[in-house]
Coordinates of C-alpha atoms in Angstrom, one line a residue:
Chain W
X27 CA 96.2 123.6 104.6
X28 CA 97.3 125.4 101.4
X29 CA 100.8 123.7 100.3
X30 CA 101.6 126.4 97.7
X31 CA 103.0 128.4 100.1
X32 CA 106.3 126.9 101.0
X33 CA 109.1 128.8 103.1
X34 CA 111.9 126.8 100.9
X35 CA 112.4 126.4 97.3
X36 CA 114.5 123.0 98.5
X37 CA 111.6 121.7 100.5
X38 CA 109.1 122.4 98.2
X39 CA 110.9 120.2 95.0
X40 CA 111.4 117.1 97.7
X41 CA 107.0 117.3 98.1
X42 CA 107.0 117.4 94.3
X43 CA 108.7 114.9 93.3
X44 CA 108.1 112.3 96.7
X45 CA 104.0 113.4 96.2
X46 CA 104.8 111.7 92.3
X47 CA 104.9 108.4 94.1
X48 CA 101.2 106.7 93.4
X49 CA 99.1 107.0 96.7
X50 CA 101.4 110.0 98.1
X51 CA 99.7 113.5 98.2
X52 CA 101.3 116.5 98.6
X53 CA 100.2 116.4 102.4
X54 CA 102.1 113.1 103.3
X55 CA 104.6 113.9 101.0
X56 CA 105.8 116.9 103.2
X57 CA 105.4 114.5 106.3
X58 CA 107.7 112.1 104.8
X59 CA 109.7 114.9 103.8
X60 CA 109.9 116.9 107.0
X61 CA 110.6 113.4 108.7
X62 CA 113.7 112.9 107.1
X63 CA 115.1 116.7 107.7
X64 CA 114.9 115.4 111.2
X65 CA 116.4 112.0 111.0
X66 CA 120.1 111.8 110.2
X67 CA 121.4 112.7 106.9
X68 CA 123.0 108.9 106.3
X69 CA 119.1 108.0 106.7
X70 CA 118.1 110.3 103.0
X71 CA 121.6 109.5 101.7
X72 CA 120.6 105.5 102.0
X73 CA 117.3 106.1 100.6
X74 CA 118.2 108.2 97.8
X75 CA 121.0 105.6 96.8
X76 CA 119.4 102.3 97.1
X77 CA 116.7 103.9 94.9
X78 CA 119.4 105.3 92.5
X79 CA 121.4 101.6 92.6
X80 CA 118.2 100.1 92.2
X81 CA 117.3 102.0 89.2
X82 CA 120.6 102.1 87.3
X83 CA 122.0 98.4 88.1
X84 CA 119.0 96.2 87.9
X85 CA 118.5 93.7 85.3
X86 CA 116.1 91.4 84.0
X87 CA 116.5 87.8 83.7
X88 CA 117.2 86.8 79.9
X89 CA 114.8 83.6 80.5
X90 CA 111.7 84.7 82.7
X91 CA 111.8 88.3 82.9
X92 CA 111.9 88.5 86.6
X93 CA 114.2 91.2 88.5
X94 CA 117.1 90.3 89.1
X95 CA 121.1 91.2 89.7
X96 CA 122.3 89.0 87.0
X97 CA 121.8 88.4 83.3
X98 CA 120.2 85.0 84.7
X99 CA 117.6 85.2 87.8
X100 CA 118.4 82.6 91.1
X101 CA 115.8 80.9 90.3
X102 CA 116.4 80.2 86.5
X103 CA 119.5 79.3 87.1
X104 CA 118.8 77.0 90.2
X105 CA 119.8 73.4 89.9
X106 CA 117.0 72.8 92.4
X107 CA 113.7 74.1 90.1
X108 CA 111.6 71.9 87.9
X109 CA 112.9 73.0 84.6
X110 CA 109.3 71.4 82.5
X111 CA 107.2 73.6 84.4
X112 CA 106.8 77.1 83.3
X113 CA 104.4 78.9 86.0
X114 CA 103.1 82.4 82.9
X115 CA 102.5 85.7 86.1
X116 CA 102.0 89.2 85.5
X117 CA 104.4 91.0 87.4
X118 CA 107.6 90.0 90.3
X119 CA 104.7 90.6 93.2
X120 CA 103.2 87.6 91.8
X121 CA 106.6 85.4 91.7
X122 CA 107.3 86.4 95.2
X123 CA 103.1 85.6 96.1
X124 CA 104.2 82.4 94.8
X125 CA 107.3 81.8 96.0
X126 CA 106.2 82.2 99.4
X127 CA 103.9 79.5 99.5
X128 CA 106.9 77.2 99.3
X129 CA 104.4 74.7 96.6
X130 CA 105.7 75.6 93.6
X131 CA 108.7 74.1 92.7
X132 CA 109.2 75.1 88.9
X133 CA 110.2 78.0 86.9
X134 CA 108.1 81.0 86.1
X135 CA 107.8 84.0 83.3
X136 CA 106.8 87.1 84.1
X137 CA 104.8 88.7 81.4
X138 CA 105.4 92.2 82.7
X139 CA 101.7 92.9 82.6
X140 CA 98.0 91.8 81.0
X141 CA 96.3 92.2 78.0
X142 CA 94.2 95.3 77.8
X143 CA 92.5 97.3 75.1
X144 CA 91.3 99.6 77.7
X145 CA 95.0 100.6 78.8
X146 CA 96.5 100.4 75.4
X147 CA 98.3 96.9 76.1
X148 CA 98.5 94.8 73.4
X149 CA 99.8 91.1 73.1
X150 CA 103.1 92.8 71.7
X151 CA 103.6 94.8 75.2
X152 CA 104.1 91.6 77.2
X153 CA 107.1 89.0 77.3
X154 CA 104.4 86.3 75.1
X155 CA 106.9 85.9 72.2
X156 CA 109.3 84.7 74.5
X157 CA 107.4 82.4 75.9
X158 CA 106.5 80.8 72.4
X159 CA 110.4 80.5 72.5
X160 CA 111.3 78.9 75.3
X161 CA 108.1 76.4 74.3
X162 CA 109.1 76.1 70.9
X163 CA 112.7 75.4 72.2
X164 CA 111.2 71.8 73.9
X165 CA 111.7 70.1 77.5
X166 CA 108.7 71.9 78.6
X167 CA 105.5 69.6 79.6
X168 CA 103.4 72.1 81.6
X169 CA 102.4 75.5 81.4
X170 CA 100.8 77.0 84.5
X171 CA 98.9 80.5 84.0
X172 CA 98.8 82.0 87.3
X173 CA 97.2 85.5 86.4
X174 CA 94.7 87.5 88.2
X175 CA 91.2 86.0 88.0
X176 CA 90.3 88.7 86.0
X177 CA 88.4 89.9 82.4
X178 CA 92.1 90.8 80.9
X179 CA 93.8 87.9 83.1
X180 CA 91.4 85.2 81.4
X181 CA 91.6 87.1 77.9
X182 CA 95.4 87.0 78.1
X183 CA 95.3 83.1 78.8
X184 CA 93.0 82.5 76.2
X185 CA 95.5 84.4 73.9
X186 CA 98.5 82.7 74.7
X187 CA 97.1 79.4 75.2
X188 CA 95.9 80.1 71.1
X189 CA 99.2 80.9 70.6
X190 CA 100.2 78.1 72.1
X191 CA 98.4 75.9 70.0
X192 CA 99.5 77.2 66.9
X193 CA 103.3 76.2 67.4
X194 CA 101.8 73.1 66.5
X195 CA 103.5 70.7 69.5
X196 CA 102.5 67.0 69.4
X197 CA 99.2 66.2 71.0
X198 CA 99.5 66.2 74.7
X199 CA 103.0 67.2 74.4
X200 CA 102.2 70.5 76.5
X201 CA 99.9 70.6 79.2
X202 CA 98.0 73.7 80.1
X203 CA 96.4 74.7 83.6
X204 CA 95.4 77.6 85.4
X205 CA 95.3 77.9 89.4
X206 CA 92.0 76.8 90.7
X207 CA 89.3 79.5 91.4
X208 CA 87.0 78.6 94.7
X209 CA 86.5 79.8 98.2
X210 CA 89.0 81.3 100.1
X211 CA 90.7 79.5 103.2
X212 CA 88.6 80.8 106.2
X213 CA 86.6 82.4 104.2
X214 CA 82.0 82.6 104.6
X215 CA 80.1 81.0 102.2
X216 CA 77.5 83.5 103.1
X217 CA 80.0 86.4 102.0
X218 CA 81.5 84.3 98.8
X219 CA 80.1 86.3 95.4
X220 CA 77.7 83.8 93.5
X221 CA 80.7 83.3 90.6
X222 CA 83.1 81.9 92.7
X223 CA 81.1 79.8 94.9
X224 CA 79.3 78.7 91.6
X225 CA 82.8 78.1 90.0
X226 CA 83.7 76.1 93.4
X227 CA 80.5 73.5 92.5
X228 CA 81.4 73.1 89.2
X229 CA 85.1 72.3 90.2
X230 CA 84.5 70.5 93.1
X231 CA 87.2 67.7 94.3
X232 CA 87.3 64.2 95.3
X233 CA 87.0 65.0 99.3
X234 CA 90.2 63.0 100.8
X235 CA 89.7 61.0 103.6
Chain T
X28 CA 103.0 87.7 101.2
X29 CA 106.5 86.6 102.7
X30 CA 108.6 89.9 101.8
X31 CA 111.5 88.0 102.7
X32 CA 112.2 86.2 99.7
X33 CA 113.3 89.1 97.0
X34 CA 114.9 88.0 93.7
X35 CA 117.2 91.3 93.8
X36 CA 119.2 92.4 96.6
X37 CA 119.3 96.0 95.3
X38 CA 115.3 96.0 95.0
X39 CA 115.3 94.4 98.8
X40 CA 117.5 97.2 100.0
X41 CA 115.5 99.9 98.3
X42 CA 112.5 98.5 99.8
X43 CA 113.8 98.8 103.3
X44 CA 115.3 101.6 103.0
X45 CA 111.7 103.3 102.1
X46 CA 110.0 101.3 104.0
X47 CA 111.8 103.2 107.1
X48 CA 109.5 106.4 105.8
X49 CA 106.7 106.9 108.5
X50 CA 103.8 105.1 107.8
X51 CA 105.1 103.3 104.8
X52 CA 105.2 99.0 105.2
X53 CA 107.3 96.6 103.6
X54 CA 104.4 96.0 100.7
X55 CA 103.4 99.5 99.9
X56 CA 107.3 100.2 99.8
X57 CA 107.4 97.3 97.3
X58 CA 104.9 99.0 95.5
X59 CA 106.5 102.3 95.7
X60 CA 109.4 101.1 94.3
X61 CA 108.6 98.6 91.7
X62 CA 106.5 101.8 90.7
X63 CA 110.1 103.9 90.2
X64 CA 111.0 101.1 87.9
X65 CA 108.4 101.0 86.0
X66 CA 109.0 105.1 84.9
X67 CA 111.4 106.6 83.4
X68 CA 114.8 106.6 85.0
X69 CA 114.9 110.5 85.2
X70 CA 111.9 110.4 87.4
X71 CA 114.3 108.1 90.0
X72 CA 117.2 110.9 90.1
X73 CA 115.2 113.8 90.3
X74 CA 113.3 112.4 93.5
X75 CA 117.0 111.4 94.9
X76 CA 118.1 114.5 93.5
X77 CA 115.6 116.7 95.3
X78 CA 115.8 114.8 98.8
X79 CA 119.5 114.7 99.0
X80 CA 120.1 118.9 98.2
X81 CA 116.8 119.7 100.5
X82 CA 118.7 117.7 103.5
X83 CA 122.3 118.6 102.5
X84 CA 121.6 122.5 101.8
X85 CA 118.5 123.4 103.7
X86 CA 118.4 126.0 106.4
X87 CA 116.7 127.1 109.5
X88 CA 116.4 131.0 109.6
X89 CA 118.3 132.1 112.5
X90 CA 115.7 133.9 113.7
X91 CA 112.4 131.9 114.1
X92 CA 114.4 128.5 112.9
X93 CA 111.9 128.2 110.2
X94 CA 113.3 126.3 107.4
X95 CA 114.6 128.6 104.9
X96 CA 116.6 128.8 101.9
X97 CA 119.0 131.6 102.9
X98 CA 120.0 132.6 106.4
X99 CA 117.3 134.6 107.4
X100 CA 113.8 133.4 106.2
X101 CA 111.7 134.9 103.6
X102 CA 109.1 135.9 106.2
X103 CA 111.3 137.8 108.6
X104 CA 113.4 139.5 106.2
X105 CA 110.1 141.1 104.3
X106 CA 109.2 144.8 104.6
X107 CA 105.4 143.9 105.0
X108 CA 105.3 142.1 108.3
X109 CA 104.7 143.5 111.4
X110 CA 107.6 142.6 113.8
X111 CA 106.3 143.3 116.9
X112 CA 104.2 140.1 116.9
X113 CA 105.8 136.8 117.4
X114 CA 103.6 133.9 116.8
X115 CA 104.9 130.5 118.8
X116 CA 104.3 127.6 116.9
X117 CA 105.7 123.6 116.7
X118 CA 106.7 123.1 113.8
X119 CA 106.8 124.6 109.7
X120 CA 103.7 122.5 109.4
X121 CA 101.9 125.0 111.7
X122 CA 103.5 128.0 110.1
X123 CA 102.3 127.0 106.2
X124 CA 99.0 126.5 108.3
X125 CA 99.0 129.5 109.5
X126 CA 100.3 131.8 106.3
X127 CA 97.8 130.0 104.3
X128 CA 94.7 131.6 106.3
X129 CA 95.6 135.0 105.2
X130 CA 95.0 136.3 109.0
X131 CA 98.5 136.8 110.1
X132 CA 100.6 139.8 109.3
X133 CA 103.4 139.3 111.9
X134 CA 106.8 137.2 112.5
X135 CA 106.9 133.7 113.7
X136 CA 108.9 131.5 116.3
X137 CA 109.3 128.1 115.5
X138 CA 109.9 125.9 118.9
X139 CA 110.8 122.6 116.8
X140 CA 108.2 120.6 119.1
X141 CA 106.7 121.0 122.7
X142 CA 108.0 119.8 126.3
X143 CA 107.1 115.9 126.4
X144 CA 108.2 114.5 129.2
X145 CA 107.0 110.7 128.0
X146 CA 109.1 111.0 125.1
X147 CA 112.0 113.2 127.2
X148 CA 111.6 116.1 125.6
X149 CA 112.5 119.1 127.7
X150 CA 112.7 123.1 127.3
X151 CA 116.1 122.3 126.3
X152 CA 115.4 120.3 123.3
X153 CA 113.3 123.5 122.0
X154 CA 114.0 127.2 120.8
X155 CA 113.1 128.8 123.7
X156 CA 116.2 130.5 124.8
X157 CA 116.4 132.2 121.4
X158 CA 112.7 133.2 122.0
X159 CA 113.9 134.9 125.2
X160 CA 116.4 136.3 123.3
X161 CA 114.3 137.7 120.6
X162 CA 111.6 139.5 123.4
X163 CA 114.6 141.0 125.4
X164 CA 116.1 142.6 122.7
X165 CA 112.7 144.6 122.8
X166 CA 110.1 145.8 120.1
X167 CA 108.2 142.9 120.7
X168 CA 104.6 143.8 122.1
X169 CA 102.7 140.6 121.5
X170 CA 103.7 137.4 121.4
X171 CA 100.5 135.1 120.5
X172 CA 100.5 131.0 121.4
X173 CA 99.7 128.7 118.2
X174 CA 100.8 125.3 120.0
X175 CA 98.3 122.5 119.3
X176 CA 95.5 122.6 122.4
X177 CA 96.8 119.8 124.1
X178 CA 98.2 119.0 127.5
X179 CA 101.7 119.7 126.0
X180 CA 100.9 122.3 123.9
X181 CA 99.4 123.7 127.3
X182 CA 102.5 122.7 129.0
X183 CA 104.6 124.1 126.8
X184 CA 102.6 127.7 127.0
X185 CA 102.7 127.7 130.8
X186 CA 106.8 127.5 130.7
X187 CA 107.3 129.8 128.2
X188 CA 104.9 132.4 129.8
X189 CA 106.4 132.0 132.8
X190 CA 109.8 132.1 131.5
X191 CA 108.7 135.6 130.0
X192 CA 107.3 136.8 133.2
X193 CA 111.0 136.5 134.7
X194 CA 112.5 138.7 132.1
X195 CA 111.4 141.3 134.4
X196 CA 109.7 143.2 131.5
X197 CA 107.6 146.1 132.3
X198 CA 104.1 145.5 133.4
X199 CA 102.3 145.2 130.2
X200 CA 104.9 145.6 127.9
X201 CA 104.7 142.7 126.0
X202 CA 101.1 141.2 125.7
X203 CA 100.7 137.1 126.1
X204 CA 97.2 135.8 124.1
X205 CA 96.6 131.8 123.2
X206 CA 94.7 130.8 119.9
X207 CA 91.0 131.1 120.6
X208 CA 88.9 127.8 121.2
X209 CA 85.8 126.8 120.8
X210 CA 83.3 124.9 118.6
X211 CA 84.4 124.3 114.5
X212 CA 83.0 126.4 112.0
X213 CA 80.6 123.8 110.2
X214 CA 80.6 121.8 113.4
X215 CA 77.3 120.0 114.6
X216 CA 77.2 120.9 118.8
X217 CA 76.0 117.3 118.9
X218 CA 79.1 115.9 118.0
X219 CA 81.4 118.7 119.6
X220 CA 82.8 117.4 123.1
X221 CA 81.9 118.5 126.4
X222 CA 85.4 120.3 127.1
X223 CA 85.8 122.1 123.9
X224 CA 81.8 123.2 124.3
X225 CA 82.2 124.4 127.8
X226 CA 85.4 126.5 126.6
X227 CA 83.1 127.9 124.1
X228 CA 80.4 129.1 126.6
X229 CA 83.2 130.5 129.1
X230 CA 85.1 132.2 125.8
X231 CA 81.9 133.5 124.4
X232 CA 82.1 136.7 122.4
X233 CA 79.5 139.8 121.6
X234 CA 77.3 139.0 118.5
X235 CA 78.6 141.3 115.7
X236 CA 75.1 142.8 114.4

């Protein structure tokens, strides 16, 4: 179907600019479209200004980074959290990924991405000064890095971890980890790629009886 | 991923609100909209921009109920059709579909779906009275059936020819035809299904030397 040829200026700006959206081409975008002609108007007016709201009144936390309504995120400013544990992620996916697993119990800092030369981000793209901060500032005794097992996940822990090291903390004073790679839950060692089941010898654990 | 637990109330309203878009879950709304955040703010109010104006100010042409910019649509207010063809179709979907194959030099009607008993949709919820209207009024010598060959398309056909046929019109005055069927172009017979072959052999036409 050609979709140059539209029978309304109106409905051929809302495919535009819904088909900007990453995975939406032009053909669902005039499905989604046409979908909510149809619906009730209160339906695109709710859309349009949670997505406005959204865009114009978030905010950031001050201390991790994560979204949030307030200066300070809920979970920053929890009474509840481990306050020495600093869990580094890339993005608020990640916290939530997290968060849902109901084991974590400490803070987090969201990066806002990885290192990588091949997309143009540099260590000075990313929240990693900040980090050094709240560090530097003392009362933290573990750093998690809880990136993607990835070539710019592991170069950006290597980074910061340098970094790290150079504030020049006492011994021991900071301790550094990074979530533990191995076989999936459920998963087939007959499907597992050789790295991680190789990295699941090598880190193998004290089975408990 | 619990989806549950968002830091932001105004990010966990946008994300339901576009994850009541057809086809769009809870994560790939997420994504969607942690994608708007991301880009420029302009980006936001122009997609909010174009959605509300297209369902505030949209029209449907009075005449075929295409949507349209202006009262009457682009397609029957031109000089260069031929309006004494009416093509029946569901939906603006089937009409882009249509103008895009270049084969079509006459007027549409646009039925706004097809009788569908299982989900209660009955001649009444369609533009067929204005169809009647349309073929009474006269001029009208062909109306030709574009509904999608299915058993309501089929359905839908049968009323609406009938419905015709009690206009009392002169014998022969205004000629009924259906979209041919038959096998693909670029089809493989192996893979082409026993009904839509059959109505192929029945349907067959003189080889043009």
């Amino acid at each position: 179907m050609n979709l140059e040829q539209f029978p309304s200026k109106l409905l051929e700006r809302a495919v535009s600019e819904t088909a900007k959206l990453p995975g939406v081409g032009r053909k669902s975008a005039l499905r989604l479209v046409l979908h909510l002609l149809r619906k009730d108007a209160s339906q695109t007016h709710a859309l349009a200004d949670s997505l406005l709201r959204l865009r114009d009144e978030v905010k950031f936390c001050t201390c991790c980074h994560n979204i949030s309504d307030n200066a300070m995120c809920e979970i920053c400013s929890s009474d509840h959290r481990d306050r020495s544990t600093i869990c580094v992620v890339e993005n608020v996916q990640n916290v939530m990924a997290i968060e849902a697993t109901g084991q974590y119990e400490g803070l987090y800092h969201v990066l806002g991405g990885v290192i990588s030369p091949m997309d143009g981000i540099g260590p000075s793209d990313l929240q990693i000064e900040s980090l050094l901060e709240r560090i530097r500032e003392g009362g933290v005794g573990e750093v998690i890095f809880a990136l993607n097992p990835t070539m710019e996940g592991d170069t950006t822990n290597f980074y910061i971890s340098r970094r790290i090291a150079a504030l020049g903390l006492p011994e021991g004073a900071v301790r550094l980890s990074v979530l533990a790679r191995g076989i999936c839950v459920g998963d087939d060692l007959e499907y597992t790629d050789e790295v991680t089941l190789g990295r699941s010898i090598i880190d193998r654990v004290s089975l408990r009886a």
